[in-house]
C-alpha cells in the first residue's frame, strides 16, 4: 500500500534555546510520513519576537491552507496566550510532564525561563559546553587539525555524510569536543589515514551513507555536477568504507537516522559519556 506523504510547516518555539522542543518534535514528527519544513525560533521572550513568529505562522497557513505544527515551551503567560491564538496546532512539550510530576511529588512548579539554569551553580559546566562548541566550530570540515589531543572524538567520512550537524549536536547537547574531517579526492586516491590521525586512532569514528541518499543531498547543493553524480558517490563510499574496515575504524550508516540517533549511537559505540548541564 502506497503511503501518502503530507507536507507540513513545523515550528519549534521557546523562550530558551529551543533545543528541547526540536529534540522532542523530531521524535514525534518521525512517527508520521510527513515532509516537514522546519524552522526554529529560540528566545521568544518579547512582543517583537512573538510578532515575527505569529506573522510567519499566519503566512504559512494562508500559503498552504494547512495549520502548521508548533512545538513550544513558553513560560511567559502573555506570550503563551497569544501564541495559542495563532492558526496552528500547538503542543506544549513540557505541560503534561510537569503536571504529572506536580501530582506525583505534590509540589507546585515554579516556571522560569529555560536559559536561566545555564548560569549560577552550574556555570562551570555551562562554560565548558561553550568551550566545546567553540572547539567544534574551529575544527569543522577539516579547517584545522591542530589540538587533536583535546578532542573527545574525530568523525571521518565523505562530504555530506552528516558530519557537521552531528558534531555540533554532540557539542551542544553533550558538551563534547568534536573534530570532523571530510575525505577529499587526494585522501581517497591515497586511501590511507593522515599522519595526524595515526596517534589518535582510538578517537576515530566513521560515518557513511547510502549512495542514493548521498546523491540526493549533493544534487540539492550542486545539481548536475560530477561531485553529485551517482558514480562519484558510489566510488567515494566504496573507497572510504574499505578504509574503515582495513583500519578497524568503527562506523555507522547515517541514511535513515536523525542527528539525535546518530549522536547517541556514536556515544554508545565509542564508549563516551555525556556531559549534561
JSON list of N, CA and C in Angstrom, two decimals, residues 6-79:
[
{"chain": "A", "resi": 6, "resn": "UNK", "atom": "N", "xyz": [2.55, 13.73, 3.43]},
{"chain": "A", "resi": 6, "resn": "UNK", "atom": "CA", "xyz": [1.98, 15.07, 3.53]},
{"chain": "A", "resi": 6, "resn": "UNK", "atom": "C", "xyz": [3.06, 16.09, 3.87]},
{"chain": "A", "resi": 7, "resn": "UNK", "atom": "N", "xyz": [2.99, 17.25, 3.24]},
{"chain": "A", "resi": 7, "resn": "UNK", "atom": "CA", "xyz": [3.92, 18.34, 3.56]},
{"chain": "A", "resi": 7, "resn": "UNK", "atom": "C", "xyz": [3.30, 19.22, 4.64]},
{"chain": "A", "resi": 8, "resn": "UNK", "atom": "N", "xyz": [4.12, 19.65, 5.56]},
{"chain": "A", "resi": 8, "resn": "UNK", "atom": "CA", "xyz": [3.60, 20.48, 6.65]},
{"chain": "A", "resi": 8, "resn": "UNK", "atom": "C", "xyz": [4.72, 21.36, 7.20]},
{"chain": "A", "resi": 9, "resn": "UNK", "atom": "N", "xyz": [4.43, 22.62, 7.45]},
{"chain": "A", "resi": 9, "resn": "UNK", "atom": "CA", "xyz": [5.38, 23.51, 8.11]},
{"chain": "A", "resi": 9, "resn": "UNK", "atom": "C", "xyz": [5.39, 23.18, 9.60]},
{"chain": "A", "resi": 10, "resn": "UNK", "atom": "N", "xyz": [6.59, 23.15, 10.18]},
{"chain": "A", "resi": 10, "resn": "UNK", "atom": "CA", "xyz": [6.75, 22.84, 11.59]},
{"chain": "A", "resi": 10, "resn": "UNK", "atom": "C", "xyz": [7.63, 23.89, 12.24]},
{"chain": "A", "resi": 11, "resn": "UNK", "atom": "N", "xyz": [7.16, 24.47, 13.35]},
{"chain": "A", "resi": 11, "resn": "UNK", "atom": "CA", "xyz": [7.92, 25.49, 14.06]},
{"chain": "A", "resi": 11, "resn": "UNK", "atom": "C", "xyz": [8.27, 24.98, 15.46]},
{"chain": "A", "resi": 12, "resn": "UNK", "atom": "N", "xyz": [9.53, 25.23, 15.86]},
{"chain": "A", "resi": 12, "resn": "UNK", "atom": "CA", "xyz": [9.97, 24.93, 17.21]},
{"chain": "A", "resi": 12, "resn": "UNK", "atom": "C", "xyz": [10.21, 26.26, 17.92]},
{"chain": "A", "resi": 13, "resn": "UNK", "atom": "N", "xyz": [9.50, 26.48, 19.02]},
{"chain": "A", "resi": 13, "resn": "UNK", "atom": "CA", "xyz": [9.47, 27.80, 19.64]},
{"chain": "A", "resi": 13, "resn": "UNK", "atom": "C", "xyz": [9.78, 27.69, 21.13]},
{"chain": "A", "resi": 14, "resn": "UNK", "atom": "N", "xyz": [10.63, 28.58, 21.61]},
{"chain": "A", "resi": 14, "resn": "UNK", "atom": "CA", "xyz": [10.97, 28.54, 23.03]},
{"chain": "A", "resi": 14, "resn": "UNK", "atom": "C", "xyz": [11.46, 29.90, 23.51]},
{"chain": "A", "resi": 15, "resn": "UNK", "atom": "N", "xyz": [11.33, 30.12, 24.83]},
{"chain": "A", "resi": 15, "resn": "UNK", "atom": "CA", "xyz": [11.94, 31.31, 25.43]},
{"chain": "A", "resi": 15, "resn": "UNK", "atom": "C", "xyz": [13.39, 31.02, 25.81]},
{"chain": "A", "resi": 16, "resn": "UNK", "atom": "N", "xyz": [13.85, 29.79, 25.50]},
{"chain": "A", "resi": 16, "resn": "UNK", "atom": "CA", "xyz": [15.25, 29.41, 25.70]},
{"chain": "A", "resi": 16, "resn": "UNK", "atom": "C", "xyz": [15.89, 29.06, 24.37]},
{"chain": "A", "resi": 17, "resn": "UNK", "atom": "N", "xyz": [16.72, 28.05, 24.35]},
{"chain": "A", "resi": 17, "resn": "UNK", "atom": "CA", "xyz": [17.46, 27.70, 23.12]},
{"chain": "A", "resi": 17, "resn": "UNK", "atom": "C", "xyz": [16.60, 26.96, 22.10]},
{"chain": "A", "resi": 18, "resn": "UNK", "atom": "N", "xyz": [15.49, 26.37, 22.54]},
{"chain": "A", "resi": 18, "resn": "UNK", "atom": "CA", "xyz": [14.58, 25.58, 21.69]},
{"chain": "A", "resi": 18, "resn": "UNK", "atom": "C", "xyz": [15.13, 24.19, 21.37]},
{"chain": "A", "resi": 19, "resn": "UNK", "atom": "N", "xyz": [16.25, 23.82, 21.97]},
{"chain": "A", "resi": 19, "resn": "UNK", "atom": "CA", "xyz": [16.81, 22.50, 21.72]},
{"chain": "A", "resi": 19, "resn": "UNK", "atom": "C", "xyz": [15.87, 21.40, 22.19]},
{"chain": "A", "resi": 20, "resn": "UNK", "atom": "N", "xyz": [15.26, 21.60, 23.37]},
{"chain": "A", "resi": 20, "resn": "UNK", "atom": "CA", "xyz": [14.32, 20.60, 23.88]},
{"chain": "A", "resi": 20, "resn": "UNK", "atom": "C", "xyz": [13.14, 20.43, 22.93]},
{"chain": "A", "resi": 21, "resn": "UNK", "atom": "N", "xyz": [12.60, 21.55, 22.44]},
{"chain": "A", "resi": 21, "resn": "UNK", "atom": "CA", "xyz": [11.46, 21.50, 21.52]},
{"chain": "A", "resi": 21, "resn": "UNK", "atom": "C", "xyz": [11.86, 20.77, 20.23]},
{"chain": "A", "resi": 22, "resn": "UNK", "atom": "N", "xyz": [13.03, 21.08, 19.71]},
{"chain": "A", "resi": 22, "resn": "UNK", "atom": "CA", "xyz": [13.49, 20.42, 18.49]},
{"chain": "A", "resi": 22, "resn": "UNK", "atom": "C", "xyz": [13.65, 18.92, 18.70]},
{"chain": "A", "resi": 23, "resn": "UNK", "atom": "N", "xyz": [14.26, 18.55, 19.82]},
{"chain": "A", "resi": 23, "resn": "UNK", "atom": "CA", "xyz": [14.52, 17.13, 20.08]},
{"chain": "A", "resi": 23, "resn": "UNK", "atom": "C", "xyz": [13.22, 16.34, 20.18]},
{"chain": "A", "resi": 24, "resn": "UNK", "atom": "N", "xyz": [12.29, 16.83, 21.00]},
{"chain": "A", "resi": 24, "resn": "UNK", "atom": "CA", "xyz": [11.02, 16.14, 21.16]},
{"chain": "A", "resi": 24, "resn": "UNK", "atom": "C", "xyz": [10.19, 16.20, 19.88]},
{"chain": "A", "resi": 25, "resn": "UNK", "atom": "N", "xyz": [10.22, 17.36, 19.22]},
{"chain": "A", "resi": 25, "resn": "UNK", "atom": "CA", "xyz": [9.48, 17.50, 17.97]},
{"chain": "A", "resi": 25, "resn": "UNK", "atom": "C", "xyz": [9.95, 16.54, 16.90]},
{"chain": "A", "resi": 26, "resn": "UNK", "atom": "N", "xyz": [11.26, 16.38, 16.78]},
{"chain": "A", "resi": 26, "resn": "UNK", "atom": "CA", "xyz": [11.82, 15.46, 15.79]},
{"chain": "A", "resi": 26, "resn": "UNK", "atom": "C", "xyz": [11.38, 14.02, 16.05]},
{"chain": "A", "resi": 27, "resn": "UNK", "atom": "N", "xyz": [11.35, 13.65, 17.33]},
{"chain": "A", "resi": 27, "resn": "UNK", "atom": "CA", "xyz": [10.92, 12.29, 17.69]},
{"chain": "A", "resi": 27, "resn": "UNK", "atom": "C", "xyz": [9.47, 12.08, 17.28]},
{"chain": "A", "resi": 28, "resn": "UNK", "atom": "N", "xyz": [8.62, 13.08, 17.57]},
{"chain": "A", "resi": 28, "resn": "UNK", "atom": "CA", "xyz": [7.20, 12.96, 17.25]},
{"chain": "A", "resi": 28, "resn": "UNK", "atom": "C", "xyz": [6.98, 12.96, 15.74]},
{"chain": "A", "resi": 29, "resn": "UNK", "atom": "N", "xyz": [7.58, 13.91, 15.05]},
{"chain": "A", "resi": 29, "resn": "UNK", "atom": "CA", "xyz": [7.41, 14.03, 13.59]},
{"chain": "A", "resi": 29, "resn": "UNK", "atom": "C", "xyz": [7.89, 12.75, 12.90]},
{"chain": "A", "resi": 30, "resn": "UNK", "atom": "N", "xyz": [8.92, 12.14, 13.47]},
{"chain": "A", "resi": 30, "resn": "UNK", "atom": "CA", "xyz": [9.46, 10.93, 12.87]},
{"chain": "A", "resi": 30, "resn": "UNK", "atom": "C", "xyz": [8.50, 9.75, 12.87]},
{"chain": "A", "resi": 31, "resn": "UNK", "atom": "N", "xyz": [7.41, 9.87, 13.64]},
{"chain": "A", "resi": 31, "resn": "UNK", "atom": "CA", "xyz": [6.42, 8.79, 13.68]},
{"chain": "A", "resi": 31, "resn": "UNK", "atom": "C", "xyz": [5.42, 8.86, 12.53]},
{"chain": "A", "resi": 32, "resn": "UNK", "atom": "N", "xyz": [5.47, 9.94, 11.74]},
{"chain": "A", "resi": 32, "resn": "UNK", "atom": "CA", "xyz": [4.48, 10.14, 10.70]},
{"chain": "A", "resi": 32, "resn": "UNK", "atom": "C", "xyz": [5.15, 10.32, 9.33]},
{"chain": "A", "resi": 33, "resn": "UNK", "atom": "N", "xyz": [4.46, 9.91, 8.25]},
{"chain": "A", "resi": 33, "resn": "UNK", "atom": "CA", "xyz": [5.00, 10.11, 6.90]},
{"chain": "A", "resi": 33, "resn": "UNK", "atom": "C", "xyz": [4.84, 11.56, 6.45]},
{"chain": "A", "resi": 34, "resn": "UNK", "atom": "N", "xyz": [5.59, 12.45, 7.09]},
{"chain": "A", "resi": 34, "resn": "UNK", "atom": "CA", "xyz": [5.49, 13.88, 6.81]},
{"chain": "A", "resi": 34, "resn": "UNK", "atom": "C", "xyz": [6.75, 14.39, 6.12]},
{"chain": "A", "resi": 35, "resn": "UNK", "atom": "N", "xyz": [6.56, 15.29, 5.18]},
{"chain": "A", "resi": 35, "resn": "UNK", "atom": "CA", "xyz": [7.67, 16.05, 4.62]},
{"chain": "A", "resi": 35, "resn": "UNK", "atom": "C", "xyz": [7.67, 17.39, 5.36]},
{"chain": "A", "resi": 36, "resn": "UNK", "atom": "N", "xyz": [8.44, 17.46, 6.44]},
{"chain": "A", "resi": 36, "resn": "UNK", "atom": "CA", "xyz": [8.39, 18.61, 7.34]},
{"chain": "A", "resi": 36, "resn": "UNK", "atom": "C", "xyz": [9.32, 19.73, 6.88]},
{"chain": "A", "resi": 37, "resn": "UNK", "atom": "N", "xyz": [8.77, 20.94, 6.81]},
{"chain": "A", "resi": 37, "resn": "UNK", "atom": "CA", "xyz": [9.56, 22.15, 6.54]},
{"chain": "A", "resi": 37, "resn": "UNK", "atom": "C", "xyz": [9.73, 22.85, 7.89]},
{"chain": "A", "resi": 38, "resn": "UNK", "atom": "N", "xyz": [10.90, 22.70, 8.47]},
{"chain": "A", "resi": 38, "resn": "UNK", "atom": "CA", "xyz": [11.10, 23.10, 9.87]},
{"chain": "A", "resi": 38, "resn": "UNK", "atom": "C", "xyz": [11.81, 24.45, 10.01]},
{"chain": "A", "resi": 39, "resn": "UNK", "atom": "N", "xyz": [11.41, 25.16, 11.07]},
{"chain": "A", "resi": 39, "resn": "UNK", "atom": "CA", "xyz": [12.07, 26.42, 11.39]},
{"chain": "A", "resi": 39, "resn": "UNK", "atom": "C", "xyz": [12.05, 26.60, 12.90]},
{"chain": "A", "resi": 40, "resn": "UNK", "atom": "N", "xyz": [13.15, 27.09, 13.45]},
{"chain": "A", "resi": 40, "resn": "UNK", "atom": "CA", "xyz": [13.28, 27.23, 14.89]},
{"chain": "A", "resi": 40, "resn": "UNK", "atom": "C", "xyz": [13.30, 28.69, 15.32]},
{"chain": "A", "resi": 41, "resn": "UNK", "atom": "N", "xyz": [12.56, 28.98, 16.39]},
{"chain": "A", "resi": 41, "resn": "UNK", "atom": "CA", "xyz": [12.51, 30.33, 16.95]},
{"chain": "A", "resi": 41, "resn": "UNK", "atom": "C", "xyz": [12.93, 30.27, 18.42]},
{"chain": "A", "resi": 42, "resn": "UNK", "atom": "N", "xyz": [14.22, 30.48, 18.72]},
{"chain": "A", "resi": 42, "resn": "UNK", "atom": "CA", "xyz": [14.67, 30.49, 20.11]},
{"chain": "A", "resi": 42, "resn": "UNK", "atom": "C", "xyz": [14.49, 31.87, 20.75]},
{"chain": "A", "resi": 43, "resn": "UNK", "atom": "N", "xyz": [14.51, 31.92, 22.07]},
{"chain": "A", "resi": 43, "resn": "UNK", "atom": "CA", "xyz": [14.48, 33.16, 22.85]},
{"chain": "A", "resi": 43, "resn": "UNK", "atom": "C", "xyz": [13.30, 34.07, 22.49]},
{"chain": "A", "resi": 44, "resn": "UNK", "atom": "N", "xyz": [12.13, 33.48, 22.34]},
{"chain": "A", "resi": 44, "resn": "UNK", "atom": "CA", "xyz": [10.92, 34.28, 22.09]},
{"chain": "A", "resi": 44, "resn": "UNK", "atom": "C", "xyz": [10.41, 34.76, 23.44]},
{"chain": "A", "resi": 45, "resn": "UNK", "atom": "N", "xyz": [10.91, 35.90, 23.89]},
{"chain": "A", "resi": 45, "resn": "UNK", "atom": "CA", "xyz": [10.55, 36.42, 25.21]},
{"chain": "A", "resi": 45, "resn": "UNK", "atom": "C", "xyz": [10.15, 37.88, 25.16]},
{"chain": "A", "resi": 46, "resn": "UNK", "atom": "N", "xyz": [9.94, 38.40, 23.94]},
{"chain": "A", "resi": 46, "resn": "UNK", "atom": "CA", "xyz": [9.48, 39.78, 23.78]},
{"chain": "A", "resi": 46, "resn": "UNK", "atom": "C", "xyz": [8.34, 39.81, 22.78]},
{"chain": "A", "resi": 47, "resn": "UNK", "atom": "N", "xyz": [7.56, 40.88, 22.84]},
{"chain": "A", "resi": 47, "resn": "UNK", "atom": "CA", "xyz": [6.43, 41.02, 21.93]},
{"chain": "A", "resi": 47, "resn": "UNK", "atom": "C", "xyz": [6.90, 41.13, 20.47]},
{"chain": "A", "resi": 48, "resn": "UNK", "atom": "N", "xyz": [8.03, 41.77, 20.26]},
{"chain": "A", "resi": 48, "resn": "UNK", "atom": "CA", "xyz": [8.54, 41.93, 18.89]},
{"chain": "A", "resi": 48, "resn": "UNK", "atom": "C", "xyz": [8.87, 40.57, 18.27]},
{"chain": "A", "resi": 49, "resn": "UNK", "atom": "N", "xyz": [9.57, 39.73, 19.02]},
{"chain": "A", "resi": 49, "resn": "UNK", "atom": "CA", "xyz": [9.91, 38.40, 18.50]},
{"chain": "A", "resi": 49, "resn": "UNK", "atom": "C", "xyz": [8.67, 37.56, 18.30]},
{"chain": "A", "resi": 50, "resn": "UNK", "atom": "N", "xyz": [7.71, 37.71, 19.21]},
{"chain": "A", "resi": 50, "resn": "UNK", "atom": "CA", "xyz": [6.46, 36.97, 19.06]},
{"chain": "A", "resi": 50, "resn": "UNK", "atom": "C", "xyz": [5.70, 37.43, 17.82]},
{"chain": "A", "resi": 51, "resn": "UNK", "atom": "N", "xyz": [5.69, 38.73, 17.57]},
{"chain": "A", "resi": 51, "resn": "UNK", "atom": "CA", "xyz": [5.02, 39.26, 16.37]},
{"chain": "A", "resi": 51, "resn": "UNK", "atom": "C", "xyz": [5.61, 38.66, 15.10]},
{"chain": "A", "resi": 52, "resn": "UNK", "atom": "N", "xyz": [6.93, 38.56, 15.05]},
{"chain": "A", "resi": 52, "resn": "UNK", "atom": "CA", "xyz": [7.58, 37.96, 13.87]},
{"chain": "A", "resi": 52, "resn": "UNK", "atom": "C", "xyz": [7.14, 36.51, 13.70]},
{"chain": "A", "resi": 53, "resn": "UNK", "atom": "N", "xyz": [7.09, 35.78, 14.81]},
{"chain": "A", "resi": 53, "resn": "UNK", "atom": "CA", "xyz": [6.68, 34.38, 14.77]},
{"chain": "A", "resi": 53, "resn": "UNK", "atom": "C", "xyz": [5.23, 34.25, 14.31]},
{"chain": "A", "resi": 54, "resn": "UNK", "atom": "N", "xyz": [4.34, 35.04, 14.89]},
{"chain": "A", "resi": 54, "resn": "UNK", "atom": "CA", "xyz": [2.92, 34.97, 14.53]},
{"chain": "A", "resi": 54, "resn": "UNK", "atom": "C", "xyz": [2.70, 35.32, 13.07]},
{"chain": "A", "resi": 55, "resn": "UNK", "atom": "N", "xyz": [3.50, 36.24, 12.56]},
{"chain": "A", "resi": 55, "resn": "UNK", "atom": "CA", "xyz": [3.40, 36.61, 11.15]},
{"chain": "A", "resi": 55, "resn": "UNK", "atom": "C", "xyz": [3.76, 35.41, 10.26]},
{"chain": "A", "resi": 56, "resn": "UNK", "atom": "N", "xyz": [4.80, 34.68, 10.63]},
{"chain": "A", "resi": 56, "resn": "UNK", "atom": "CA", "xyz": [5.20, 33.51, 9.84]},
{"chain": "A", "resi": 56, "resn": "UNK", "atom": "C", "xyz": [4.16, 32.39, 9.92]},
{"chain": "A", "resi": 57, "resn": "UNK", "atom": "N", "xyz": [3.58, 32.22, 11.09]},
{"chain": "A", "resi": 57, "resn": "UNK", "atom": "CA", "xyz": [2.53, 31.21, 11.24]},
{"chain": "A", "resi": 57, "resn": "UNK", "atom": "C", "xyz": [1.34, 31.54, 10.35]},
{"chain": "A", "resi": 58, "resn": "UNK", "atom": "N", "xyz": [0.92, 32.80, 10.36]},
{"chain": "A", "resi": 58, "resn": "UNK", "atom": "CA", "xyz": [-0.20, 33.24, 9.54]},
{"chain": "A", "resi": 58, "resn": "UNK", "atom": "C", "xyz": [0.09, 33.08, 8.06]},
{"chain": "A", "resi": 59, "resn": "UNK", "atom": "N", "xyz": [1.31, 33.45, 7.65]},
{"chain": "A", "resi": 59, "resn": "UNK", "atom": "CA", "xyz": [1.69, 33.30, 6.25]},
{"chain": "A", "resi": 59, "resn": "UNK", "atom": "C", "xyz": [1.72, 31.83, 5.83]},
{"chain": "A", "resi": 60, "resn": "UNK", "atom": "N", "xyz": [2.20, 30.98, 6.72]},
{"chain": "A", "resi": 60, "resn": "UNK", "atom": "CA", "xyz": [2.22, 29.54, 6.43]},
{"chain": "A", "resi": 60, "resn": "UNK", "atom": "C", "xyz": [0.81, 29.02, 6.21]},
{"chain": "A", "resi": 61, "resn": "UNK", "atom": "N", "xyz": [-0.10, 29.40, 7.08]},
{"chain": "A", "resi": 61, "resn": "UNK", "atom": "CA", "xyz": [-1.49, 28.93, 6.97]},
{"chain": "A", "resi": 61, "resn": "UNK", "atom": "C", "xyz": [-2.15, 29.42, 5.69]},
{"chain": "A", "resi": 62, "resn": "UNK", "atom": "N", "xyz": [-1.91, 30.69, 5.36]},
{"chain": "A", "resi": 62, "resn": "UNK", "atom": "CA", "xyz": [-2.51, 31.25, 4.14]},
{"chain": "A", "resi": 62, "resn": "UNK", "atom": "C", "xyz": [-1.90, 30.64, 2.88]},
{"chain": "A", "resi": 63, "resn": "UNK", "atom": "N", "xyz": [-0.59, 30.37, 2.93]},
{"chain": "A", "resi": 63, "resn": "UNK", "atom": "CA", "xyz": [0.10, 29.84, 1.75]},
{"chain": "A", "resi": 63, "resn": "UNK", "atom": "C", "xyz": [-0.25, 28.38, 1.48]},
{"chain": "A", "resi": 64, "resn": "UNK", "atom": "N", "xyz": [-0.38, 27.59, 2.52]},
{"chain": "A", "resi": 64, "resn": "UNK", "atom": "CA", "xyz": [-0.57, 26.15, 2.34]},
{"chain": "A", "resi": 64, "resn": "UNK", "atom": "C", "xyz": [-2.00, 25.68, 2.56]},
{"chain": "A", "resi": 65, "resn": "UNK", "atom": "N", "xyz": [-2.78, 26.49, 3.27]},
{"chain": "A", "resi": 65, "resn": "UNK", "atom": "CA", "xyz": [-4.13, 26.05, 3.60]},
{"chain": "A", "resi": 65, "resn": "UNK", "atom": "C", "xyz": [-4.17, 25.04, 4.73]},
{"chain": "A", "resi": 66, "resn": "UNK", "atom": "N", "xyz": [-3.02, 24.77, 5.33]},
{"chain": "A", "resi": 66, "resn": "UNK", "atom": "CA", "xyz": [-2.93, 23.82, 6.44]},
{"chain": "A", "resi": 66, "resn": "UNK", "atom": "C", "xyz": [-2.30, 24.52, 7.65]},
{"chain": "A", "resi": 67, "resn": "UNK", "atom": "N", "xyz": [-2.85, 24.25, 8.81]},
{"chain": "A", "resi": 67, "resn": "UNK", "atom": "CA", "xyz": [-2.27, 24.83, 10.01]},
{"chain": "A", "resi": 67, "resn": "UNK", "atom": "C", "xyz": [-0.90, 24.20, 10.27]},
{"chain": "A", "resi": 68, "resn": "UNK", "atom": "N", "xyz": [0.11, 25.03, 10.50]},
{"chain": "A", "resi": 68, "resn": "UNK", "atom": "CA", "xyz": [1.42, 24.45, 10.81]},
{"chain": "A", "resi": 68, "resn": "UNK", "atom": "C", "xyz": [1.41, 23.82, 12.20]},
{"chain": "A", "resi": 69, "resn": "UNK", "atom": "N", "xyz": [2.41, 22.96, 12.44]},
{"chain": "A", "resi": 69, "resn": "UNK", "atom": "CA", "xyz": [2.57, 22.34, 13.76]},
{"chain": "A", "resi": 69, "resn": "UNK", "atom": "C", "xyz": [3.58, 23.17, 14.55]},
{"chain": "A", "resi": 70, "resn": "UNK", "atom": "N", "xyz": [3.23, 23.51, 15.79]},
{"chain": "A", "resi": 70, "resn": "UNK", "atom": "CA", "xyz": [4.11, 24.32, 16.63]},
{"chain": "A", "resi": 70, "resn": "UNK", "atom": "C", "xyz": [4.41, 23.57, 17.92]},
{"chain": "A", "resi": 71, "resn": "UNK", "atom": "N", "xyz": [5.66, 23.19, 18.10]},
{"chain": "A", "resi": 71, "resn": "UNK", "atom": "CA", "xyz": [6.11, 22.58, 19.35]},
{"chain": "A", "resi": 71, "resn": "UNK", "atom": "C", "xyz": [6.77, 23.69, 20.17]},
{"chain": "A", "resi": 72, "resn": "UNK", "atom": "N", "xyz": [6.21, 23.97, 21.35]},
{"chain": "A", "resi": 72, "resn": "UNK", "atom": "CA", "xyz": [6.71, 25.14, 22.08]},
{"chain": "A", "resi": 72, "resn": "UNK", "atom": "C", "xyz": [6.94, 24.85, 23.55]},
{"chain": "A", "resi": 73, "resn": "UNK", "atom": "N", "xyz": [7.78, 25.69, 24.13]},
{"chain": "A", "resi": 73, "resn": "UNK", "atom": "CA", "xyz": [8.00, 25.70, 25.57]},
{"chain": "A", "resi": 73, "resn": "UNK", "atom": "C", "xyz": [8.15, 27.16, 25.97]},
{"chain": "A", "resi": 74, "resn": "UNK", "atom": "N", "xyz": [7.05, 27.73, 26.46]},
{"chain": "A", "resi": 74, "resn": "UNK", "atom": "CA", "xyz": [7.00, 29.15, 26.83]},
{"chain": "A", "resi": 74, "resn": "UNK", "atom": "C", "xyz": [6.43, 29.26, 28.23]},
{"chain": "A", "resi": 75, "resn": "UNK", "atom": "N", "xyz": [7.09, 30.03, 29.10]},
{"chain": "A", "resi": 75, "resn": "UNK", "atom": "CA", "xyz": [6.59, 30.20, 30.46]},
{"chain": "A", "resi": 75, "resn": "UNK", "atom": "C", "xyz": [6.00, 31.59, 30.70]},
{"chain": "A", "resi": 76, "resn": "UNK", "atom": "N", "xyz": [6.25, 32.55, 29.81]},
{"chain": "A", "resi": 76, "resn": "UNK", "atom": "CA", "xyz": [5.70, 33.90, 29.98]},
{"chain": "A", "resi": 76, "resn": "UNK", "atom": "C", "xyz": [4.22, 33.87, 29.59]},
{"chain": "A", "resi": 77, "resn": "UNK", "atom": "N", "xyz": [3.31, 34.08, 30.53]},
{"chain": "A", "resi": 77, "resn": "UNK", "atom": "CA", "xyz": [1.88, 33.89, 30.28]},
{"chain": "A", "resi": 77, "resn": "UNK", "atom": "C", "xyz": [1.32, 34.65, 29.08]},
{"chain": "A", "resi": 78, "resn": "UNK", "atom": "N", "xyz": [1.63, 35.92, 28.94]},
{"chain": "A", "resi": 78, "resn": "UNK", "atom": "CA", "xyz": [1.04, 36.70, 27.85]},
{"chain": "A", "resi": 78, "resn": "UNK", "atom": "C", "xyz": [1.51, 36.22, 26.48]},
{"chain": "A", "resi": 79, "resn": "UNK", "atom": "N", "xyz": [2.78, 35.80, 26.40]},
{"chain": "A", "resi": 79, "resn": "UNK", "atom": "CA", "xyz": [3.31, 35.31, 25.13]},
{"chain": "A", "resi": 79, "resn": "UNK", "atom": "C", "xyz": [2.71, 33.94, 24.81]}
]
